[in-house]
mmCIF file of C-alpha atoms in Angstrom:
data_model
loop_
_atom_site.group_PDB
_atom_site.id
_atom_site.type_symbol
_atom_site.label_atom_id
_atom_site.label_comp_id
_atom_site.label_asym_id
_atom_site.label_seq_id
_atom_site.Cartn_x
_atom_site.Cartn_y
_atom_site.Cartn_z
ATOM 1 C CA MET A 48 -4.612 -2.557 -13.714
ATOM 2 C CA ASP A 49 -7.182 -1.330 -11.198
ATOM 3 C CA GLU A 50 -7.827 2.353 -11.917
ATOM 4 C CA HIS A 51 -8.884 2.905 -8.304
ATOM 5 C CA GLU A 52 -5.501 1.669 -7.093
ATOM 6 C CA ILE A 53 -3.781 3.912 -9.632
ATOM 7 C CA ALA A 54 -5.887 6.861 -8.434
ATOM 8 C CA TRP A 55 -4.920 5.987 -4.843
ATOM 9 C CA ALA A 56 -1.255 5.841 -5.906
ATOM 10 C CA ALA A 57 -1.564 9.261 -7.566
ATOM 11 C CA GLY A 58 -2.996 10.735 -4.369
ATOM 12 C CA PHE A 59 -0.251 9.121 -2.303
ATOM 13 C CA PHE A 60 2.398 10.410 -4.714
ATOM 14 C CA GLU A 61 0.832 13.863 -4.500
ATOM 15 C CA ALA A 62 1.406 13.748 -0.746
ATOM 16 C CA GLU A 63 4.707 11.910 -0.405
ATOM 17 C CA GLY A 64 6.292 11.777 -3.850
ATOM 18 C CA THR A 65 8.871 13.876 -5.610
ATOM 19 C CA ALA A 66 10.509 14.048 -9.032
ATOM 20 C CA CYS A 67 13.652 15.830 -10.189
ATOM 21 C CA SER A 68 16.599 15.613 -12.546
ATOM 22 C CA SER A 69 20.259 15.714 -11.586
ATOM 23 C CA GLN A 70 23.626 15.791 -13.304
ATOM 24 C CA ARG A 71 25.222 12.398 -13.758
ATOM 25 C CA ARG A 72 28.818 11.992 -12.649
ATOM 26 C CA ASP A 73 29.835 9.622 -15.426
ATOM 27 C CA ARG A 74 28.358 11.516 -18.390
ATOM 28 C CA PRO A 75 27.239 15.036 -19.361
ATOM 29 C CA SER A 76 23.535 14.160 -19.512
ATOM 30 C CA ARG A 77 21.072 14.572 -16.673
ATOM 31 C CA GLU A 78 18.976 11.742 -15.265
ATOM 32 C CA ARG A 79 15.503 11.767 -13.775
ATOM 33 C CA ASN A 80 14.555 10.364 -10.403
ATOM 34 C CA MET A 81 11.059 9.691 -9.087
ATOM 35 C CA ALA A 82 10.697 8.745 -5.420
ATOM 36 C CA VAL A 83 8.158 8.201 -2.650
ATOM 37 C CA TYR A 84 9.287 8.233 0.991
ATOM 38 C CA GLN A 85 7.825 6.617 4.099
ATOM 39 C CA GLY A 86 9.030 6.237 7.655
ATOM 40 C CA GLY A 87 9.532 2.717 8.994
ATOM 41 C CA ARG A 88 11.911 0.603 11.034
ATOM 42 C CA ALA A 89 11.240 -3.127 11.200
ATOM 43 C CA ALA A 90 9.602 -3.666 7.828
ATOM 44 C CA ILE A 91 8.747 -1.960 4.560
ATOM 45 C CA PRO A 92 5.683 0.271 5.126
ATOM 46 C CA GLU A 93 2.498 -1.230 3.698
ATOM 47 C CA ALA A 94 1.801 1.999 1.813
ATOM 48 C CA LEU A 95 5.033 1.652 -0.199
ATOM 49 C CA LEU A 96 4.260 -1.967 -1.029
ATOM 50 C CA ARG A 97 0.794 -0.920 -2.145
ATOM 51 C CA PHE A 98 2.187 1.914 -4.276
ATOM 52 C CA HIS A 99 4.702 -0.452 -5.862
ATOM 53 C CA GLY A 100 1.915 -2.871 -6.740
ATOM 54 C CA ALA A 101 -0.383 -0.138 -8.028
ATOM 55 C CA VAL A 102 2.204 0.994 -10.582
ATOM 56 C CA GLY A 103 2.689 -2.523 -11.878
ATOM 57 C CA GLY A 104 5.785 -3.446 -9.886
ATOM 58 C CA ARG A 105 7.887 -0.767 -11.557
ATOM 59 C CA GLY A 106 10.712 0.770 -9.569
ATOM 60 C CA ASN A 107 12.355 -0.562 -6.407
ATOM 61 C CA ILE A 108 11.892 -0.198 -2.658
ATOM 62 C CA THR A 109 15.035 0.285 -0.579
ATOM 63 C CA GLY A 110 15.847 1.011 3.048
ATOM 64 C CA PRO A 111 15.675 1.552 5.873
ATOM 65 C CA TYR A 112 18.060 4.505 5.828
ATOM 66 C CA ARG A 113 19.315 5.617 9.230
ATOM 67 C CA ASP A 114 16.993 2.968 10.644
ATOM 68 C CA ARG A 115 13.890 5.048 9.944
ATOM 69 C CA LEU A 116 13.201 5.702 6.254
ATOM 70 C CA PHE A 117 12.236 3.553 3.265
ATOM 71 C CA HIS A 118 11.670 4.774 -0.244
ATOM 72 C CA TRP A 119 10.344 3.602 -3.579
ATOM 73 C CA SER A 120 12.237 5.047 -6.522
ATOM 74 C CA THR A 121 13.110 4.677 -10.175
ATOM 75 C CA LYS A 122 15.685 6.304 -12.419
ATOM 76 C CA LYS A 123 14.978 4.143 -15.450
ATOM 77 C CA ASN A 124 13.532 6.211 -18.270
ATOM 78 C CA ALA A 125 10.996 3.593 -19.339
ATOM 79 C CA ALA A 126 9.669 3.076 -15.811
ATOM 80 C CA PHE A 127 9.635 6.827 -15.114
ATOM 81 C CA ASP A 128 7.549 7.487 -18.238
ATOM 82 C CA GLU A 129 5.206 4.568 -17.595
ATOM 83 C CA VAL A 130 4.521 5.463 -13.955
ATOM 84 C CA MET A 131 4.060 9.123 -14.869
ATOM 85 C CA ALA A 132 1.585 8.203 -17.613
ATOM 86 C CA LEU A 133 -0.359 5.888 -15.295
ATOM 87 C CA MET A 134 -0.847 8.543 -12.603
ATOM 88 C CA TRP A 135 -1.165 11.552 -14.915
ATOM 89 C CA PRO A 136 -4.987 11.757 -15.180
ATOM 90 C CA TRP A 137 -5.323 12.126 -11.396
ATOM 91 C CA LEU A 138 -2.351 14.385 -10.633
ATOM 92 C CA THR A 139 -2.766 18.086 -9.919
ATOM 93 C CA GLU A 140 -1.105 20.608 -12.200
ATOM 94 C CA TRP A 141 1.483 21.334 -9.498
ATOM 95 C CA LYS A 142 2.714 17.749 -9.405
ATOM 96 C CA ARG A 143 2.456 17.456 -13.188
ATOM 97 C CA GLY A 144 4.677 20.514 -13.420
ATOM 98 C CA GLN A 145 7.270 18.840 -11.213
ATOM 99 C CA LEU A 146 7.310 15.766 -13.445
ATOM 100 C CA ARG A 147 7.355 17.899 -16.592
ATOM 101 C CA THR A 148 10.307 19.955 -15.331
ATOM 102 C CA ALA A 149 12.252 16.821 -14.406
ATOM 103 C CA THR A 150 11.629 15.417 -17.879
ATOM 104 C CA VAL A 151 12.435 18.559 -19.881
ATOM 105 C CA THR A 152 15.593 19.405 -17.919
ATOM 106 C CA ALA A 153 16.822 15.852 -18.543
ATOM 107 C CA GLY A 154 16.402 16.396 -22.286
ATOM 108 C CA ARG A 155 13.538 13.934 -22.582
ATOM 109 C CA LYS A 156 10.156 14.248 -24.272
ATOM 110 C CA MET A 157 6.892 13.888 -22.426
ATOM 111 C CA PRO A 158 4.969 10.667 -23.187
ATOM 112 C CA PRO A 159 1.943 11.133 -25.482
ATOM 113 C CA ALA A 160 -0.381 10.283 -22.575
ATOM 114 C CA CYS A 161 1.017 13.294 -20.703
ATOM 115 C CA ALA A 162 0.819 15.793 -23.559
ATOM 116 C CA ASP A 163 -1.160 19.014 -23.301
ATOM 117 C CA GLY A 164 -4.793 18.344 -24.050
ATOM 118 C CA ALA A 165 -4.615 14.800 -22.686
ATOM 119 C CA ASP A 166 -5.019 15.880 -19.109
ATOM 120 C CA ALA A 167 -8.770 16.030 -18.452
ATOM 121 C CA PRO A 168 -9.249 14.850 -14.841
ATOM 122 C CA PRO A 169 -11.475 11.796 -14.373
ATOM 123 C CA THR A 170 -14.995 12.524 -13.184
ATOM 124 C CA LEU A 171 -15.821 9.080 -11.765
ATOM 125 C CA ARG A 172 -16.550 9.762 -8.103
ATOM 126 C CA SER A 173 -15.117 6.480 -6.870
ATOM 127 C CA THR A 174 -11.692 7.218 -8.382
ATOM 128 C CA GLN A 175 -11.797 10.744 -6.971
ATOM 129 C CA LEU A 176 -12.430 9.248 -3.527
ATOM 130 C CA ALA A 177 -9.580 6.784 -4.062
ATOM 131 C CA TRP A 178 -7.279 9.744 -4.853
ATOM 132 C CA VAL A 179 -8.360 11.515 -1.645
ATOM 133 C CA ALA A 180 -7.765 8.304 0.328
ATOM 134 C CA GLY A 181 -4.236 8.063 -1.059
ATOM 135 C CA PHE A 182 -3.568 11.703 -0.249
ATOM 136 C CA PHE A 183 -4.957 11.217 3.270
ATOM 137 C CA ASP A 184 -2.857 8.066 3.742
ATOM 138 C CA GLY A 185 0.173 10.231 3.047
ATOM 139 C CA GLU A 186 -0.647 13.543 4.748
ATOM 140 C CA GLY A 187 -3.797 13.111 6.825
ATOM 141 C CA TYR A 188 -4.463 13.258 10.558
ATOM 142 C CA ILE A 189 -7.413 11.969 12.561
ATOM 143 C CA GLY A 190 -7.787 11.867 16.319
ATOM 144 C CA ALA A 191 -10.068 12.460 19.300
ATOM 145 C CA SER A 192 -9.182 13.949 22.664
ATOM 146 C CA GLY A 193 -10.596 15.657 25.725
ATOM 147 C CA ALA A 194 -12.607 14.475 28.687
ATOM 148 C CA PRO A 195 -16.254 13.592 29.319
ATOM 149 C CA GLY A 196 -18.269 16.690 28.473
ATOM 150 C CA ARG A 197 -15.310 18.342 26.729
ATOM 151 C CA ARG A 198 -14.500 15.997 23.862
ATOM 152 C CA THR A 199 -13.160 16.973 20.443
ATOM 153 C CA ILE A 200 -12.534 15.121 17.198
ATOM 154 C CA GLU A 201 -10.567 16.257 14.178
ATOM 155 C CA MET A 202 -9.827 14.986 10.698
ATOM 156 C CA SER A 203 -7.424 17.196 8.767
ATOM 157 C CA ILE A 204 -4.801 17.559 6.061
ATOM 158 C CA GLY A 205 -2.251 20.378 6.114
ATOM 159 C CA GLN A 206 -0.295 21.797 3.179
ATOM 160 C CA ALA A 207 2.140 24.661 2.685
ATOM 161 C CA SER A 208 1.719 27.241 -0.074
ATOM 162 C CA THR A 209 3.346 30.516 -1.052
ATOM 163 C CA ASP A 210 0.226 32.212 -2.369
ATOM 164 C CA THR A 211 -3.228 30.599 -2.149
ATOM 165 C CA VAL A 212 -5.138 27.518 -1.017
ATOM 166 C CA PRO A 213 -3.322 24.468 -2.453
ATOM 167 C CA VAL A 214 -5.287 22.795 -5.230
ATOM 168 C CA THR A 215 -4.876 19.490 -3.403
ATOM 169 C CA LEU A 216 -6.864 20.745 -0.405
ATOM 170 C CA ALA A 217 -9.466 22.367 -2.633
ATOM 171 C CA ARG A 218 -9.919 19.004 -4.341
ATOM 172 C CA VAL A 219 -10.303 17.191 -1.008
ATOM 173 C CA ALA A 220 -12.986 19.653 0.101
ATOM 174 C CA ALA A 221 -14.832 19.402 -3.221
ATOM 175 C CA VAL A 222 -14.794 15.599 -3.354
ATOM 176 C CA LEU A 223 -15.831 15.009 0.262
ATOM 177 C CA GLY A 224 -18.238 17.935 0.515
ATOM 178 C CA VAL A 225 -17.623 18.341 4.258
ATOM 179 C CA GLY A 226 -15.130 20.237 6.384
ATOM 180 C CA ASN A 227 -13.621 23.677 5.875
ATOM 181 C CA LEU A 228 -10.527 25.196 4.303
ATOM 182 C CA ARG A 229 -8.509 27.449 6.593
ATOM 183 C CA GLY A 230 -5.385 29.545 6.254
ATOM 184 C CA PRO A 231 -2.923 30.930 5.651
ATOM 185 C CA ARG A 232 -1.258 30.544 9.013
ATOM 186 C CA THR A 233 2.409 31.172 9.749
ATOM 187 C CA MET A 234 3.834 28.280 11.722
ATOM 188 C CA ALA A 235 6.416 28.622 14.470
ATOM 189 C CA ASN A 236 7.894 25.220 13.584
ATOM 190 C CA ALA A 237 11.305 25.329 11.951
ATOM 191 C CA TRP A 238 10.377 22.549 9.518
ATOM 192 C CA SER A 239 8.233 24.872 7.407
ATOM 193 C CA LYS A 240 8.641 28.595 6.851
ATOM 194 C CA LEU A 241 5.801 28.727 4.301
ATOM 195 C CA PRO A 242 2.250 29.735 5.219
ATOM 196 C CA GLN A 243 0.120 26.722 6.103
ATOM 197 C CA TYR A 244 -3.353 25.879 4.857
ATOM 198 C CA VAL A 245 -5.540 23.096 6.173
ATOM 199 C CA TRP A 246 -8.682 21.196 5.304
ATOM 200 C CA ARG A 247 -10.366 20.287 8.574
ATOM 201 C CA ALA A 248 -13.538 18.546 9.752
ATOM 202 C CA ASN A 249 -14.410 18.934 13.452
ATOM 203 C CA ALA A 250 -18.031 17.791 13.623
ATOM 204 C CA PHE A 251 -18.490 14.119 14.492
ATOM 205 C CA GLY A 252 -21.027 13.634 11.703
ATOM 206 C CA ASP A 253 -18.686 15.157 9.115
ATOM 207 C CA VAL A 254 -15.734 13.043 10.268
ATOM 208 C CA GLN A 255 -17.842 9.892 10.314
ATOM 209 C CA PHE A 256 -19.131 10.659 6.807
ATOM 210 C CA ALA A 257 -15.650 11.367 5.405
ATOM 211 C CA VAL A 258 -14.231 8.184 6.920
ATOM 212 C CA ALA A 259 -17.102 6.143 5.489
ATOM 213 C CA MET A 260 -16.556 7.625 2.025
ATOM 214 C CA LEU A 261 -12.820 6.865 2.064
ATOM 215 C CA TRP A 262 -12.851 3.592 4.006
ATOM 216 C CA ARG A 263 -12.753 1.247 1.018
ATOM 217 C CA TRP A 264 -9.464 2.727 -0.199
ATOM 218 C CA LEU A 265 -7.754 3.770 3.043
ATOM 219 C CA GLY A 266 -4.682 1.839 4.122
ATOM 220 C CA PRO A 267 -4.559 -0.131 7.404
ATOM 221 C CA VAL A 268 -2.699 2.568 9.353
ATOM 222 C CA LYS A 269 -5.251 5.299 8.694
ATOM 223 C CA ARG A 270 -8.122 2.841 9.135
ATOM 224 C CA ALA A 271 -6.833 1.970 12.595
ATOM 225 C CA GLN A 272 -6.399 5.643 13.500
ATOM 226 C CA ALA A 273 -9.902 6.475 12.248
ATOM 227 C CA ARG A 274 -11.481 3.588 14.139
ATOM 228 C CA GLU A 275 -9.684 4.569 17.350
ATOM 229 C CA ALA A 276 -10.691 8.239 17.015
ATOM 230 C CA LEU A 277 -14.369 7.502 16.388
ATOM 231 C CA LEU A 278 -14.596 4.955 19.215
ATOM 232 C CA ARG A 279 -12.791 7.219 21.667
ATOM 233 C CA TYR A 280 -15.045 10.160 20.859
ATOM 234 C CA GLN A 281 -18.129 8.015 21.409
ATOM 235 C CA ALA A 282 -16.715 6.580 24.636
ATOM 236 C CA LEU A 283 -16.091 10.074 26.017
ATOM 237 C CA GLY A 284 -19.723 10.893 25.272
ATOM 238 C CA ARG A 285 -21.005 7.852 27.151
ATOM 239 C CA ALA A 286 -18.841 8.707 30.146
ATOM 240 C CA ALA A 287 -20.238 12.233 30.424
#
């Protein structure tokens, strides 16, 4: 398996994935469920197909639900453990805790690869960038707007937190080395009542650098958005 694709999958799971345990109706035991969600209508989102391939074809993709949502998921214990072990080295402690809680509450043991002391994060820069690309594919925004002489460009990732800067955003900032961390900010939107933090790059040079660093591992949707934003920003400059 390609460790860069696994690192990408871990970043994508960090952004869009969830794990829990629930009571089974037909027996007293609890079962675990691991899932990754993506919006889509006509076809399975490329990101879900890529995730499915990155974890060795484990799990299944189903949907669309209500004509707008697909998801990859697995409830099989073997697949759950194997996918968890594959992604473990690149996951943050917050997401590891979610997987650990799902496993313990279901009465299962953690795989040896996920035991305490086996969790040193990889230091290879290329896999760190692949993780950031996966996280950005799931949660990132990039766009340019304005008019000639008053143009702006932004590349950002937002996250909610109850106490401090999310470790995911701190990792993005550390790996890319550009942009700033901001927050907390209380949002008026009903979808999130938690304080919001954001990693954001507003300078054209910083955005261009970050895109170049992530390009190899970004999915086609974010590549298209990045290309459009950079070209639009440059076009607004020429029209000034």
